[in-house]
Short mmCIF file of N, CA and C in Angstrom, two decimals:
data_model
loop_
_atom_site.label_atom_id
_atom_site.label_comp_id
_atom_site.label_asym_id
_atom_site.label_seq_id
_atom_site.Cartn_x
_atom_site.Cartn_y
_atom_site.Cartn_z
N MET Q 24 0.75 -0.73 -0.32
CA MET Q 24 -0.16 -0.08 0.03
C MET Q 24 0.73 1.13 0.15
N THR Q 25 2.07 1.04 0.75
CA THR Q 25 2.74 2.41 0.65
C THR Q 25 3.37 2.88 -0.52
N GLU Q 26 3.34 1.76 -1.40
CA GLU Q 26 4.13 2.02 -2.99
C GLU Q 26 3.05 2.64 -3.91
N HIS Q 27 1.67 2.25 -3.32
CA HIS Q 27 0.53 2.58 -4.51
C HIS Q 27 0.01 4.68 -3.82
N LYS Q 28 0.97 5.02 -2.45
CA LYS Q 28 1.17 6.17 -2.18
C LYS Q 28 1.83 7.22 -2.71
N LYS Q 29 2.80 6.39 -2.96
CA LYS Q 29 4.09 7.23 -3.68
C LYS Q 29 4.08 7.08 -4.80
N ARG Q 30 3.40 6.20 -5.61
CA ARG Q 30 2.78 6.39 -6.98
C ARG Q 30 1.69 7.33 -7.35
N ARG Q 31 0.51 7.88 -6.39
CA ARG Q 31 -0.15 8.88 -6.81
C ARG Q 31 0.16 10.22 -6.66
N LYS Q 32 0.18 10.57 -7.62
CA LYS Q 32 0.57 12.12 -7.80
C LYS Q 32 -0.64 13.20 -7.80
N ARG Q 33 -0.51 14.35 -7.14
CA ARG Q 33 -1.65 14.83 -6.49
C ARG Q 33 -1.85 15.92 -8.00
N LYS Q 34 -3.34 16.00 -8.21
CA LYS Q 34 -3.35 16.44 -9.50
C LYS Q 34 -4.34 18.31 -8.64
N GLY Q 35 -4.08 18.71 -9.48
CA GLY Q 35 -4.70 20.40 -9.36
C GLY Q 35 -4.28 21.38 -8.13
N PHE Q 36 -5.16 21.72 -7.47
CA PHE Q 36 -5.04 22.61 -6.10
C PHE Q 36 -5.81 22.56 -4.87
N MET Q 37 -5.29 22.09 -3.75
CA MET Q 37 -5.92 22.20 -2.94
C MET Q 37 -7.13 23.21 -2.54
N ILE Q 38 -7.85 22.92 -1.99
CA ILE Q 38 -9.27 23.89 -1.75
C ILE Q 38 -8.49 24.81 -0.35
N LEU Q 39 -7.65 24.96 0.26
CA LEU Q 39 -6.90 25.61 1.09
C LEU Q 39 -6.30 26.74 0.22
N GLU Q 40 -5.15 26.26 -0.72
CA GLU Q 40 -4.37 27.00 -1.26
C GLU Q 40 -5.41 27.84 -2.47
N LEU Q 41 -6.57 27.55 -2.88
CA LEU Q 41 -7.63 28.55 -3.75
C LEU Q 41 -8.07 29.77 -2.90
N VAL Q 42 -8.50 29.10 -1.56
CA VAL Q 42 -9.16 29.97 -0.51
C VAL Q 42 -8.06 30.71 -0.03
N ILE Q 43 -6.94 30.96 -0.01
CA ILE Q 43 -5.63 31.66 0.39
C ILE Q 43 -5.38 32.24 -0.83
N VAL Q 44 -5.35 32.19 -1.84
CA VAL Q 44 -5.32 33.20 -3.13
C VAL Q 44 -6.47 33.98 -3.23
N VAL Q 45 -7.48 33.38 -3.12
CA VAL Q 45 -8.85 34.38 -3.60
C VAL Q 45 -8.76 35.36 -2.15
N ALA Q 46 -8.44 35.36 -1.00
CA ALA Q 46 -8.08 36.24 -0.10
C ALA Q 46 -7.41 37.17 -0.24
N ILE Q 47 -6.36 36.77 -0.80
CA ILE Q 47 -4.95 37.64 -0.96
C ILE Q 47 -5.48 38.75 -1.91
N ILE Q 48 -6.54 38.10 -3.22
CA ILE Q 48 -6.72 39.31 -4.37
C ILE Q 48 -7.85 40.08 -3.69
N GLY Q 49 -8.51 39.11 -2.51
CA GLY Q 49 -9.46 40.25 -2.10
C GLY Q 49 -9.27 41.47 -1.55
N VAL Q 50 -8.02 41.30 -0.56
CA VAL Q 50 -6.97 42.22 0.07
C VAL Q 50 -6.70 43.52 -0.64
N LEU Q 51 -6.25 42.76 -1.60
CA LEU Q 51 -5.25 43.66 -2.94
C LEU Q 51 -6.32 44.67 -3.53
N ALA Q 52 -7.41 44.02 -3.98
CA ALA Q 52 -9.03 45.30 -4.69
C ALA Q 52 -9.55 45.87 -3.51
N ALA Q 53 -8.98 45.55 -2.86
CA ALA Q 53 -10.04 46.41 -1.47
C ALA Q 53 -8.87 47.69 -1.04
N MET Q 54 -7.75 47.47 -1.29
CA MET Q 54 -6.46 48.36 -1.43
C MET Q 54 -6.89 49.32 -2.38
N ALA Q 55 -6.90 48.62 -3.60
CA ALA Q 55 -7.10 49.32 -4.78
C ALA Q 55 -7.98 50.45 -5.18
N VAL Q 56 -9.48 49.93 -5.27
CA VAL Q 56 -10.45 50.42 -5.42
C VAL Q 56 -10.68 51.62 -5.12
N PRO Q 57 -10.61 52.32 -3.74
CA PRO Q 57 -10.85 53.66 -2.97
C PRO Q 57 -10.01 54.62 -3.81
N ASN Q 58 -8.65 53.98 -4.40
CA ASN Q 58 -7.64 55.02 -4.91
C ASN Q 58 -8.19 55.15 -6.16
N LEU Q 59 -8.45 54.19 -6.92
CA LEU Q 59 -9.37 54.55 -8.46
C LEU Q 59 -10.29 55.25 -8.40
N THR Q 60 -11.50 55.47 -7.44
CA THR Q 60 -12.66 56.17 -7.84
C THR Q 60 -12.10 58.13 -7.60
N GLY Q 61 -10.88 58.11 -6.55
CA GLY Q 61 -10.89 59.50 -6.77
C GLY Q 61 -9.91 59.70 -7.99
N LEU Q 62 -9.14 59.05 -8.62
CA LEU Q 62 -8.23 59.26 -9.74
C LEU Q 62 -9.23 59.58 -10.97
N THR Q 63 -10.70 58.72 -11.13
CA THR Q 63 -11.70 59.37 -12.01
C THR Q 63 -12.21 60.92 -11.91
N ASP Q 64 -12.73 60.92 -10.35
CA ASP Q 64 -12.53 62.52 -10.24
C ASP Q 64 -11.93 63.52 -10.85
N GLU Q 65 -10.32 63.32 -10.47
CA GLU Q 65 -9.27 64.05 -10.73
C GLU Q 65 -9.35 63.98 -12.51
N ALA Q 66 -9.42 62.94 -13.24
CA ALA Q 66 -9.23 63.02 -14.43
C ALA Q 66 -10.42 63.77 -15.05
N LYS Q 67 -11.35 63.70 -14.76
CA LYS Q 67 -12.54 64.69 -15.30
C LYS Q 67 -12.08 66.15 -14.83
N VAL Q 68 -12.12 66.44 -13.78
CA VAL Q 68 -11.27 67.94 -13.45
C VAL Q 68 -10.08 68.58 -14.74
N ALA Q 69 -9.47 67.69 -14.79
CA ALA Q 69 -8.42 67.95 -15.61
C ALA Q 69 -9.12 68.08 -17.44
N ARG Q 70 -10.13 67.16 -17.49
CA ARG Q 70 -10.37 67.02 -19.21
C ARG Q 70 -11.42 68.40 -18.69
N ILE Q 71 -12.01 69.01 -17.75
CA ILE Q 71 -12.97 70.37 -17.84
C ILE Q 71 -12.02 71.70 -18.03
N GLN Q 72 -10.79 71.59 -17.33
CA GLN Q 72 -10.06 72.51 -17.48
C GLN Q 72 -9.10 72.43 -18.63
N SER Q 73 -8.94 71.45 -19.36
CA SER Q 73 -8.57 71.55 -20.79
C SER Q 73 -9.75 72.12 -21.65
N ASP Q 74 -10.94 71.34 -21.47
CA ASP Q 74 -11.76 72.15 -22.27
C ASP Q 74 -11.98 73.65 -22.21
N LEU Q 75 -12.38 74.24 -21.01
CA LEU Q 75 -12.34 75.50 -20.61
C LEU Q 75 -11.21 76.14 -21.32
N SER Q 76 -9.73 76.06 -21.39
CA SER Q 76 -8.89 76.33 -21.74
C SER Q 76 -8.97 76.65 -23.37
N THR Q 77 -9.16 75.54 -23.99
CA THR Q 77 -9.66 75.49 -25.20
C THR Q 77 -10.52 76.38 -25.69
N MET Q 78 -12.07 76.63 -25.14
CA MET Q 78 -13.13 77.33 -25.42
C MET Q 78 -12.35 78.84 -25.17
N GLY Q 79 -11.71 78.85 -24.15
CA GLY Q 79 -11.39 80.64 -23.65
C GLY Q 79 -10.37 80.73 -24.94
N THR Q 80 -9.43 80.18 -25.18
CA THR Q 80 -8.52 80.59 -26.12
C THR Q 80 -9.66 80.63 -27.57
N ALA Q 81 -10.10 80.34 -27.83
CA ALA Q 81 -11.08 80.55 -29.11
C ALA Q 81 -12.13 81.31 -28.80
N ALA Q 82 -12.51 81.85 -27.70
CA ALA Q 82 -13.38 83.01 -27.27
C ALA Q 82 -12.41 84.60 -27.52
N GLU Q 83 -11.05 84.09 -27.29
CA GLU Q 83 -10.17 85.43 -27.19
C GLU Q 83 -9.77 85.68 -28.83
N VAL Q 84 -9.59 84.48 -29.76
CA VAL Q 84 -9.23 85.06 -31.11
C VAL Q 84 -10.70 85.28 -31.56
N TYR Q 85 -11.76 85.10 -31.10
CA TYR Q 85 -12.90 85.87 -32.19
C TYR Q 85 -12.75 87.23 -31.51
N TYR Q 86 -12.63 87.48 -30.45
CA TYR Q 86 -12.57 89.06 -29.96
C TYR Q 86 -11.49 89.73 -30.73
N VAL Q 87 -10.19 88.61 -31.25
CA VAL Q 87 -9.30 89.84 -31.79
C VAL Q 87 -9.90 90.25 -33.14
N LYS Q 88 -10.29 89.22 -33.55
CA LYS Q 88 -10.75 89.05 -35.07
C LYS Q 88 -11.95 90.33 -35.29
N LYS Q 89 -12.65 89.89 -34.28
CA LYS Q 89 -14.00 90.77 -34.72
C LYS Q 89 -14.51 91.79 -33.77
N GLY Q 90 -13.74 92.09 -32.83
CA GLY Q 90 -13.56 93.53 -31.73
C GLY Q 90 -14.71 93.36 -30.95
N ALA Q 91 -15.46 92.07 -30.77
CA ALA Q 91 -16.48 91.80 -29.74
C ALA Q 91 -16.22 90.33 -28.97
N TYR Q 92 -16.51 90.16 -27.84
CA TYR Q 92 -16.59 89.06 -27.86
C TYR Q 92 -17.93 88.05 -28.23
N PRO Q 93 -18.06 86.66 -28.19
CA PRO Q 93 -18.77 86.02 -29.07
C PRO Q 93 -20.43 85.75 -27.91
N ALA Q 94 -21.53 85.91 -28.37
CA ALA Q 94 -22.78 86.21 -27.40
C ALA Q 94 -23.33 84.67 -26.98
N THR Q 95 -22.25 83.71 -27.75
CA THR Q 95 -22.55 82.30 -27.14
C THR Q 95 -21.62 81.52 -27.91
N LEU Q 96 -21.47 80.23 -27.03
CA LEU Q 96 -20.57 78.96 -27.19
C LEU Q 96 -20.82 78.68 -28.98
N ASP Q 97 -21.83 78.54 -29.04
CA ASP Q 97 -22.53 78.05 -30.36
C ASP Q 97 -22.03 79.27 -31.48
N SER Q 98 -21.50 80.35 -31.39
CA SER Q 98 -21.02 81.54 -32.52
C SER Q 98 -19.57 80.94 -32.65
N LEU Q 99 -18.75 80.27 -31.66
CA LEU Q 99 -17.54 80.00 -32.01
C LEU Q 99 -17.27 78.47 -32.76
N VAL Q 100 -18.21 77.90 -33.29
CA VAL Q 100 -18.33 76.81 -33.85
C VAL Q 100 -18.48 76.99 -35.50
N GLY Q 101 -17.54 76.45 -36.23
CA GLY Q 101 -17.83 76.42 -37.53
C GLY Q 101 -16.57 75.81 -38.45
N SER Q 102 -16.50 76.13 -39.98
CA SER Q 102 -15.74 75.60 -40.57
C SER Q 102 -14.69 76.36 -41.62
N GLY Q 103 -13.65 76.21 -41.87
CA GLY Q 103 -12.98 77.22 -41.96
C GLY Q 103 -12.27 78.65 -41.63
N ASP Q 104 -12.58 79.69 -42.20
CA ASP Q 104 -12.20 80.84 -41.50
C ASP Q 104 -13.35 81.19 -40.46
N GLU Q 105 -14.23 80.76 -41.03
CA GLU Q 105 -15.80 81.04 -39.81
C GLU Q 105 -15.42 80.77 -38.62
N GLY Q 106 -14.91 79.28 -38.35
CA GLY Q 106 -15.07 78.61 -37.48
C GLY Q 106 -13.73 78.89 -36.44
N TYR Q 107 -13.96 78.57 -35.20
CA TYR Q 107 -12.80 79.13 -34.07
C TYR Q 107 -12.59 77.50 -33.17
N LEU Q 108 -13.81 76.83 -33.50
CA LEU Q 108 -13.61 75.33 -32.95
C LEU Q 108 -14.45 74.50 -34.17
N LYS Q 109 -14.19 73.23 -34.09
CA LYS Q 109 -14.81 72.51 -35.36
C LYS Q 109 -15.82 71.82 -34.50
N LYS Q 110 -15.89 72.02 -33.10
CA LYS Q 110 -17.32 71.33 -32.62
C LYS Q 110 -17.09 71.79 -30.82
N LEU Q 111 -17.89 72.22 -30.21
CA LEU Q 111 -18.14 72.39 -28.99
C LEU Q 111 -17.57 71.01 -28.00
N PRO Q 112 -16.49 70.84 -27.31
CA PRO Q 112 -16.05 69.67 -26.83
C PRO Q 112 -17.14 69.34 -25.43
N GLU Q 113 -17.22 67.96 -25.57
CA GLU Q 113 -18.54 67.43 -25.11
C GLU Q 113 -17.61 67.37 -23.42
N PRO Q 114 -18.57 67.68 -22.69
CA PRO Q 114 -18.24 67.36 -21.21
C PRO Q 114 -17.84 66.07 -20.33
N PRO Q 115 -16.86 65.86 -19.63
CA PRO Q 115 -16.60 64.34 -19.16
C PRO Q 115 -17.70 63.93 -18.18
N ASP Q 116 -18.62 64.69 -17.65
CA ASP Q 116 -20.28 64.20 -17.00
C ASP Q 116 -21.17 64.94 -17.25
N LYS Q 117 -22.23 64.23 -17.30
CA LYS Q 117 -23.70 64.59 -17.55
C LYS Q 117 -24.24 65.97 -16.48
N SER Q 118 -23.42 66.07 -15.47
CA SER Q 118 -24.05 67.15 -14.63
C SER Q 118 -23.14 68.11 -15.02
N VAL Q 119 -22.20 68.40 -15.95
CA VAL Q 119 -21.53 69.56 -16.17
C VAL Q 119 -21.71 69.94 -17.37
N THR Q 120 -21.94 71.30 -17.55
CA THR Q 120 -22.23 72.48 -18.45
C THR Q 120 -21.28 73.41 -18.77
N TYR Q 121 -20.76 73.80 -20.05
CA TYR Q 121 -20.16 74.97 -20.29
C TYR Q 121 -20.78 76.09 -20.42
N GLU Q 122 -20.53 77.38 -20.16
CA GLU Q 122 -21.33 78.89 -19.93
C GLU Q 122 -20.49 79.30 -20.26
N LEU Q 123 -20.95 80.61 -21.07
CA LEU Q 123 -19.79 81.81 -21.57
C LEU Q 123 -20.21 82.86 -20.79
N LYS Q 124 -19.36 83.64 -20.28
CA LYS Q 124 -19.73 84.75 -19.23
C LYS Q 124 -19.15 86.05 -19.88
N ASP Q 125 -18.82 86.78 -18.86
CA ASP Q 125 -18.65 88.43 -19.51
C ASP Q 125 -16.98 88.24 -19.91
N LYS Q 126 -16.50 88.86 -20.71
CA LYS Q 126 -15.11 89.01 -21.41
C LYS Q 126 -14.45 88.13 -21.91
N GLY Q 127 -15.60 86.93 -22.48
CA GLY Q 127 -14.83 85.73 -22.67
C GLY Q 127 -14.42 84.48 -22.28
N GLU Q 128 -14.90 84.48 -20.83
CA GLU Q 128 -14.96 83.59 -19.65
C GLU Q 128 -15.83 82.66 -19.89
N VAL Q 129 -15.32 81.52 -19.84
CA VAL Q 129 -15.92 80.44 -19.93
C VAL Q 129 -15.86 79.33 -18.47
N VAL Q 130 -17.43 78.92 -18.03
CA VAL Q 130 -17.28 78.49 -16.67
C VAL Q 130 -18.06 77.14 -16.66
N ALA Q 131 -17.69 76.25 -15.97
CA ALA Q 131 -18.14 75.00 -16.10
C ALA Q 131 -18.31 74.46 -14.11
N SER Q 132 -18.88 73.62 -13.72
CA SER Q 132 -19.48 73.47 -12.05
C SER Q 132 -19.45 71.87 -12.35
N PHE Q 133 -18.48 71.43 -11.15
CA PHE Q 133 -18.14 70.13 -11.17
C PHE Q 133 -18.00 69.82 -9.71
N LYS Q 134 -18.88 68.80 -9.21
CA LYS Q 134 -19.04 68.70 -7.40
C LYS Q 134 -19.10 69.57 -7.03
N GLY Q 135 -19.46 71.16 -6.91
CA GLY Q 135 -19.80 71.89 -6.08
C GLY Q 135 -18.46 72.93 -6.28
N LYS Q 136 -17.76 72.89 -7.21
CA LYS Q 136 -16.84 73.86 -7.42
C LYS Q 136 -16.84 74.21 -8.82
N THR Q 137 -16.59 75.32 -9.24
CA THR Q 137 -16.73 76.49 -10.50
C THR Q 137 -15.56 76.17 -10.91
N TYR Q 138 -15.23 75.89 -11.91
CA TYR Q 138 -14.15 76.35 -12.59
C TYR Q 138 -13.92 77.09 -13.96
N SER Q 139 -12.95 78.13 -14.29
CA SER Q 139 -13.12 78.92 -15.40
C SER Q 139 -11.88 79.03 -16.21
N SER Q 140 -12.12 79.36 -17.29
CA SER Q 140 -11.45 79.44 -18.59
C SER Q 140 -9.73 80.73 -18.22
N PHE Q 141 -10.45 81.07 -16.91
CA PHE Q 141 -9.39 82.28 -16.69
C PHE Q 141 -8.21 81.58 -15.75
N GLY Q 142 -8.23 80.20 -15.46
CA GLY Q 142 -7.66 79.68 -14.66
C GLY Q 142 -7.67 79.61 -13.12
N THR Q 143 -9.39 80.52 -12.84
CA THR Q 143 -9.31 80.30 -11.35
C THR Q 143 -10.25 79.17 -10.75
N ALA Q 144 -10.62 78.86 -9.81
CA ALA Q 144 -11.36 77.77 -9.55
C ALA Q 144 -12.17 78.16 -8.10
N THR Q 145 -13.52 78.32 -8.03
CA THR Q 145 -13.95 78.70 -6.57
C THR Q 145 -14.96 77.32 -5.88
#
């Protein structure tokens, strides 16, 4: 009988090994998920700031060429020499809208904070 036990090879994993691996993966995931949640908001803010900078620059070019700031953001869209943007940037979040204020300032609000094309945040 001892020869039979020696010849018998173990196939696959023991249940204890699988439980330990799953527990380790669970601990690693629990540490990583909260960090990733904050990063998505930071990425959205960076995208908003980039969009505001683009639209603010287009509004300034409009002002230089026409002598007045545009009445609406849609005035910046066009093709060829008539347009300053091919299309308006789409906000990264459904709760965000871009608004044109005085003197070519474009603003957007996200999570209770207002961002401006002038580089200020309140």
